[in-house]
Amino acid sequence: MTNTVDKREIEQFSSLSNKWWDMSGPFSALHKMSNARIEFIKQNATRVFNRDNIRTNFFDGLSCLDVGCGGGILSEKLKRLGANVTGIDASKSSIDIAKEHAKNSRLEIKYKYITTSKLLQIYEQKALNKFDIVIASEVIEHVNDRKKFLSDISNLCRPGGLVVFTTINNSLLGIIFGKYFAEDILKILPVGTHEVKKLISPKSLALEAEEHGIILDNFTGFTPTFRFKNIINKELGNFKLTSNMHVNYGAAGIKL
């Protein structure tokens, strides 16, 4: 595998792979964030591909690459909205879970145990069409070589296509709530899931992405809602889109 992959991180995610579809397990935050993530992707696809937001098969005819797809939480939602989805991950056990769940759900999704760099080599060798939408959701904060990762993302997206990231802000509140509060207090994430040095701010992400031909021009925050039962159970509520980007945020834009 390539140097964008952090072996320690992959081993940790692999050890939890049988928990991907446990709604109250270590990936519960991703499940609760998934509707907001889809809404953000749809908002940006509307402005890029001139889509009608009311359509049931919103992504019909569009090829989507879900980078770091894990057990397929986001991939399945994209597929249900009509996209032709390819999901890739550097954890074989996660891909195995994703394949099994998609099969049981009767969804045709192309899952591959592969890195971005390896996939890019295959595409270059076979001269295949690049993807209309490339999504790296809650992934960039886990890679070893961010510049190489951004280069791969850019090269996998077709010119004029859409690139979407979601991640944790490298801000005081992002570090406190996105890492320590989530891992050590609420314990909704395993301790050590995130490394502070790998977190990136929206401004830095935009500047680094631009170096690789990705113009990120739309940003939004993701904020969890809290009800009394959530506080009692030490859990997050569902997420909503907000102007507050201090903790979790999404960034989207065009590949030149």
Tab-separated table of C-alpha atoms in Angstrom:
chain	number	residue	atom	x	y	z
A	1	MET	CA	0.000	0.000	0.000
A	2	THR	CA	1.098	3.615	-0.472
A	3	ASN	CA	2.559	6.061	1.988
A	4	THR	CA	-0.757	7.925	2.346
A	5	VAL	CA	-1.924	5.049	4.536
A	6	ASP	CA	-1.270	5.148	8.261
A	7	LYS	CA	-0.824	1.501	9.234
A	8	ARG	CA	-1.739	2.111	12.883
A	9	GLU	CA	-4.983	3.821	11.920
A	10	ILE	CA	-5.934	1.067	9.480
A	11	GLU	CA	-5.291	-1.589	12.107
A	12	GLN	CA	-7.544	0.236	14.547
A	13	PHE	CA	-10.399	0.582	12.050
A	14	SER	CA	-9.937	-3.042	10.991
A	15	SER	CA	-10.237	-4.219	14.588
A	16	LEU	CA	-13.629	-2.498	14.780
A	17	SER	CA	-14.899	-3.528	11.354
A	18	ASN	CA	-17.621	-5.811	12.720
A	19	LYS	CA	-19.124	-2.718	14.418
A	20	TRP	CA	-19.714	-0.634	11.294
A	21	TRP	CA	-23.474	-1.198	11.274
A	22	ASP	CA	-23.964	-1.068	15.036
A	23	MET	CA	-25.986	2.155	15.336
A	24	SER	CA	-24.906	2.656	18.956
A	25	GLY	CA	-21.336	1.414	18.472
A	26	PRO	CA	-18.020	3.179	17.758
A	27	PHE	CA	-19.265	4.468	14.388
A	28	SER	CA	-22.568	5.855	15.718
A	29	ALA	CA	-21.434	9.433	15.025
A	30	LEU	CA	-20.971	8.613	11.327
A	31	HIS	CA	-24.483	7.170	11.158
A	32	LYS	CA	-25.930	10.258	12.831
A	33	MET	CA	-23.935	12.548	10.564
A	34	SER	CA	-24.825	10.697	7.355
A	35	ASN	CA	-28.029	12.579	6.484
A	36	ALA	CA	-26.286	15.930	6.928
A	37	ARG	CA	-23.370	14.721	4.819
A	38	ILE	CA	-25.738	13.679	2.041
A	39	GLU	CA	-27.532	17.034	2.213
A	40	PHE	CA	-24.213	18.874	1.845
A	41	ILE	CA	-23.214	16.711	-1.123
A	42	LYS	CA	-26.614	17.271	-2.762
A	43	GLN	CA	-26.404	21.038	-2.283
A	44	ASN	CA	-23.102	21.135	-4.107
A	45	ALA	CA	-24.105	18.647	-6.788
A	46	THR	CA	-27.099	20.882	-7.524
A	47	ARG	CA	-24.907	23.858	-8.343
A	48	VAL	CA	-22.343	21.802	-10.289
A	49	PHE	CA	-24.554	19.411	-12.259
A	50	ASN	CA	-27.768	21.471	-12.434
A	51	ARG	CA	-29.803	18.881	-10.566
A	52	ASP	CA	-33.386	19.164	-9.338
A	53	ASN	CA	-33.197	18.752	-5.566
A	54	ILE	CA	-36.649	17.143	-5.500
A	55	ARG	CA	-35.672	14.124	-7.610
A	56	THR	CA	-35.779	10.726	-5.911
A	57	ASN	CA	-32.827	9.426	-7.938
A	58	PHE	CA	-30.897	12.619	-7.384
A	59	PHE	CA	-27.487	11.213	-8.404
A	60	ASP	CA	-28.805	9.159	-11.333
A	61	GLY	CA	-26.131	8.766	-13.998
A	62	LEU	CA	-23.334	10.218	-11.871
A	63	SER	CA	-20.273	8.168	-10.922
A	64	CYS	CA	-19.272	8.650	-7.282
A	65	LEU	CA	-16.077	7.560	-5.565
A	66	ASP	CA	-16.360	7.162	-1.789
A	67	VAL	CA	-12.767	7.263	-0.516
A	68	GLY	CA	-12.254	5.564	2.839
A	69	CYS	CA	-15.743	4.107	2.622
A	70	GLY	CA	-15.346	1.858	5.666
A	71	GLY	CA	-18.372	-0.373	6.066
A	72	GLY	CA	-20.363	1.519	3.453
A	73	ILE	CA	-22.495	3.918	5.513
A	74	LEU	CA	-22.260	6.775	3.013
A	75	SER	CA	-21.887	4.575	-0.080
A	76	GLU	CA	-25.253	2.937	0.502
A	77	LYS	CA	-27.031	6.287	0.860
A	78	LEU	CA	-25.458	7.519	-2.371
A	79	LYS	CA	-26.518	4.337	-4.165
A	80	ARG	CA	-30.103	4.628	-2.905
A	81	LEU	CA	-30.175	8.074	-4.520
A	82	GLY	CA	-29.199	6.637	-7.889
A	83	ALA	CA	-25.420	7.064	-8.037
A	84	ASN	CA	-23.030	4.590	-9.602
A	85	VAL	CA	-20.878	4.104	-6.504
A	86	THR	CA	-17.346	2.833	-6.086
A	87	GLY	CA	-16.200	2.562	-2.481
A	88	ILE	CA	-12.546	2.051	-1.619
A	89	ASP	CA	-10.763	1.479	1.671
A	90	ALA	CA	-7.335	0.371	2.878
A	91	SER	CA	-8.940	-1.956	5.438
A	92	LYS	CA	-9.812	-5.319	3.906
A	93	SER	CA	-12.056	-6.318	6.803
A	94	SER	CA	-14.054	-3.100	6.425
A	95	ILE	CA	-14.508	-3.751	2.709
A	96	ASP	CA	-15.642	-7.305	3.458
A	97	ILE	CA	-18.299	-5.932	5.832
A	98	ALA	CA	-19.371	-3.340	3.246
A	99	LYS	CA	-19.751	-5.999	0.551
A	100	GLU	CA	-21.780	-8.269	2.820
A	101	HIS	CA	-24.099	-5.480	3.957
A	102	ALA	CA	-24.672	-4.228	0.404
A	103	LYS	CA	-25.458	-7.764	-0.738
A	104	ASN	CA	-27.977	-8.235	2.070
A	105	SER	CA	-29.465	-4.848	1.198
A	106	ARG	CA	-29.622	-5.766	-2.518
A	107	LEU	CA	-27.495	-2.809	-3.532
A	108	GLU	CA	-24.962	-2.984	-6.360
A	109	ILE	CA	-21.890	-1.104	-5.171
A	110	LYS	CA	-18.340	-1.628	-6.408
A	111	TYR	CA	-16.229	-2.074	-3.300
A	112	LYS	CA	-12.461	-2.378	-3.596
A	113	TYR	CA	-9.729	-3.055	-1.039
A	114	ILE	CA	-7.338	-0.525	-2.516
A	115	THR	CA	-5.729	2.873	-1.904
A	116	THR	CA	-6.243	6.029	-3.949
A	117	SER	CA	-2.778	5.721	-5.474
A	118	LYS	CA	-3.284	2.107	-6.547
A	119	LEU	CA	-6.716	2.911	-8.004
A	120	LEU	CA	-5.219	5.814	-9.903
A	121	GLN	CA	-2.578	3.539	-11.429
A	122	ILE	CA	-5.291	1.194	-12.667
A	123	TYR	CA	-7.271	4.073	-14.147
A	124	GLU	CA	-4.212	5.467	-15.910
A	125	GLN	CA	-3.293	2.058	-17.330
A	126	LYS	CA	-6.806	1.376	-18.626
A	127	ALA	CA	-7.602	5.001	-19.579
A	128	LEU	CA	-10.946	4.786	-17.807
A	129	ASN	CA	-13.248	7.745	-17.318
A	130	LYS	CA	-12.686	9.603	-14.064
A	131	PHE	CA	-15.377	10.136	-11.460
A	132	ASP	CA	-18.011	12.888	-11.519
A	133	ILE	CA	-17.922	13.160	-7.710
A	134	VAL	CA	-15.077	12.221	-5.369
A	135	ILE	CA	-15.878	12.198	-1.656
A	136	ALA	CA	-13.436	11.839	1.232
A	137	SER	CA	-15.628	12.003	4.316
A	138	GLU	CA	-13.907	11.818	7.709
A	139	VAL	CA	-10.761	10.513	5.990
A	140	ILE	CA	-8.224	13.255	5.385
A	141	GLU	CA	-7.501	13.529	9.121
A	142	HIS	CA	-6.293	9.907	9.068
A	143	VAL	CA	-3.811	9.903	6.159
A	144	ASN	CA	-0.037	10.066	6.457
A	145	ASP	CA	0.827	12.198	3.428
A	146	ARG	CA	-1.919	14.780	2.939
A	147	LYS	CA	-0.375	16.387	-0.141
A	148	LYS	CA	-0.093	13.039	-1.920
A	149	PHE	CA	-3.646	12.216	-0.876
A	150	LEU	CA	-4.958	15.510	-2.288
A	151	SER	CA	-3.051	14.888	-5.508
A	152	ASP	CA	-4.666	11.448	-5.831
A	153	ILE	CA	-8.135	12.861	-5.126
A	154	SER	CA	-7.643	15.523	-7.778
A	155	ASN	CA	-6.436	13.039	-10.385
A	156	LEU	CA	-9.348	10.682	-9.737
A	157	CYS	CA	-11.928	13.406	-10.366
A	158	ARG	CA	-12.766	14.489	-13.897
A	159	PRO	CA	-12.289	18.148	-14.892
A	160	GLY	CA	-15.414	20.028	-13.880
A	161	GLY	CA	-16.305	17.327	-11.366
A	162	LEU	CA	-17.148	17.793	-7.711
A	163	VAL	CA	-14.803	17.108	-4.791
A	164	VAL	CA	-16.186	16.905	-1.235
A	165	PHE	CA	-14.376	16.641	2.090
A	166	THR	CA	-15.709	16.460	5.621
A	167	THR	CA	-13.391	16.515	8.607
A	168	ILE	CA	-12.596	18.007	12.031
A	169	ASN	CA	-11.297	21.559	12.274
A	170	ASN	CA	-7.821	22.105	13.667
A	171	SER	CA	-9.197	24.719	16.063
A	172	LEU	CA	-9.348	24.877	19.831
A	173	LEU	CA	-12.988	23.778	19.841
A	174	GLY	CA	-12.298	21.145	17.181
A	175	ILE	CA	-9.556	19.629	19.305
A	176	ILE	CA	-11.538	19.834	22.558
A	177	PHE	CA	-14.867	18.534	21.271
A	178	GLY	CA	-13.924	16.596	18.108
A	179	LYS	CA	-11.188	14.647	19.847
A	180	TYR	CA	-11.066	14.760	23.632
A	181	PHE	CA	-14.764	15.206	24.409
A	182	ALA	CA	-15.815	12.565	21.860
A	183	GLU	CA	-13.078	10.067	22.778
A	184	ASP	CA	-12.494	10.564	26.516
A	185	ILE	CA	-15.791	11.867	27.909
A	186	LEU	CA	-18.687	10.717	25.719
A	187	LYS	CA	-16.593	7.745	24.561
A	188	ILE	CA	-18.501	7.607	21.285
A	189	LEU	CA	-15.139	7.168	19.537
A	190	PRO	CA	-12.319	4.834	20.559
A	191	VAL	CA	-9.456	6.614	22.326
A	192	GLY	CA	-6.750	7.463	19.801
A	193	THR	CA	-9.086	7.711	16.806
A	194	HIS	CA	-7.748	11.168	15.962
A	195	GLU	CA	-4.309	12.760	16.136
A	196	VAL	CA	-4.287	16.516	16.713
A	197	LYS	CA	-1.329	17.033	14.361
A	198	LYS	CA	-3.352	15.603	11.448
A	199	LEU	CA	-6.342	17.919	11.839
A	200	ILE	CA	-6.648	20.732	9.298
A	201	SER	CA	-8.487	24.044	9.214
A	202	PRO	CA	-10.826	25.054	6.348
A	203	LYS	CA	-8.394	27.765	5.218
A	204	SER	CA	-5.414	25.411	5.135
A	205	LEU	CA	-7.414	22.715	3.346
A	206	ALA	CA	-8.520	25.204	0.688
A	207	LEU	CA	-4.949	26.386	0.125
A	208	GLU	CA	-3.515	22.868	-0.058
A	209	ALA	CA	-6.318	21.624	-2.329
A	210	GLU	CA	-5.817	24.551	-4.721
A	211	GLU	CA	-2.212	23.447	-5.236
A	212	HIS	CA	-3.682	20.292	-6.794
A	213	GLY	CA	-6.332	21.923	-8.966
A	214	ILE	CA	-9.241	21.637	-6.533
A	215	ILE	CA	-11.039	24.928	-5.879
A	216	LEU	CA	-12.934	24.556	-2.604
A	217	ASP	CA	-15.432	27.415	-2.517
A	218	ASN	CA	-18.280	26.096	-0.382
A	219	PHE	CA	-17.922	25.418	3.340
A	220	THR	CA	-20.400	24.498	6.049
A	221	GLY	CA	-20.363	23.259	9.607
A	222	PHE	CA	-21.863	20.067	11.048
A	223	THR	CA	-23.328	20.421	14.535
A	224	PRO	CA	-24.979	17.671	16.599
A	225	THR	CA	-28.348	18.284	18.196
A	226	PHE	CA	-28.753	17.371	21.849
A	227	ARG	CA	-31.873	16.198	23.645
A	228	PHE	CA	-32.150	15.319	27.302
A	229	LYS	CA	-31.937	11.586	26.560
A	230	ASN	CA	-28.746	12.158	24.545
A	231	ILE	CA	-27.100	13.822	27.527
A	232	ILE	CA	-28.234	11.041	29.880
A	233	ASN	CA	-26.972	8.358	27.487
A	234	LYS	CA	-23.726	10.242	26.732
A	235	GLU	CA	-24.406	10.263	23.013
A	236	LEU	CA	-24.754	12.703	20.140
A	237	GLY	CA	-28.028	13.577	18.477
A	238	ASN	CA	-28.383	13.788	14.705
A	239	PHE	CA	-26.244	16.391	12.970
A	240	LYS	CA	-27.475	19.455	11.096
A	241	LEU	CA	-25.798	21.862	8.681
A	242	THR	CA	-24.766	25.151	10.247
A	243	SER	CA	-22.554	28.185	9.712
A	244	ASN	CA	-20.504	27.135	12.754
A	245	MET	CA	-17.387	25.362	11.471
A	246	HIS	CA	-15.392	25.382	14.697
A	247	VAL	CA	-15.646	21.604	15.236
A	248	ASN	CA	-16.809	19.560	12.222
A	249	TYR	CA	-17.034	21.022	8.723
A	250	GLY	CA	-17.535	20.170	5.079
A	251	ALA	CA	-15.659	21.634	2.121
A	252	ALA	CA	-16.661	21.259	-1.527
A	253	GLY	CA	-15.600	22.580	-4.887
A	254	ILE	CA	-14.653	22.002	-8.478
A	255	LYS	CA	-11.769	20.061	-9.957
A	256	LEU	CA	-10.222	22.284	-12.634
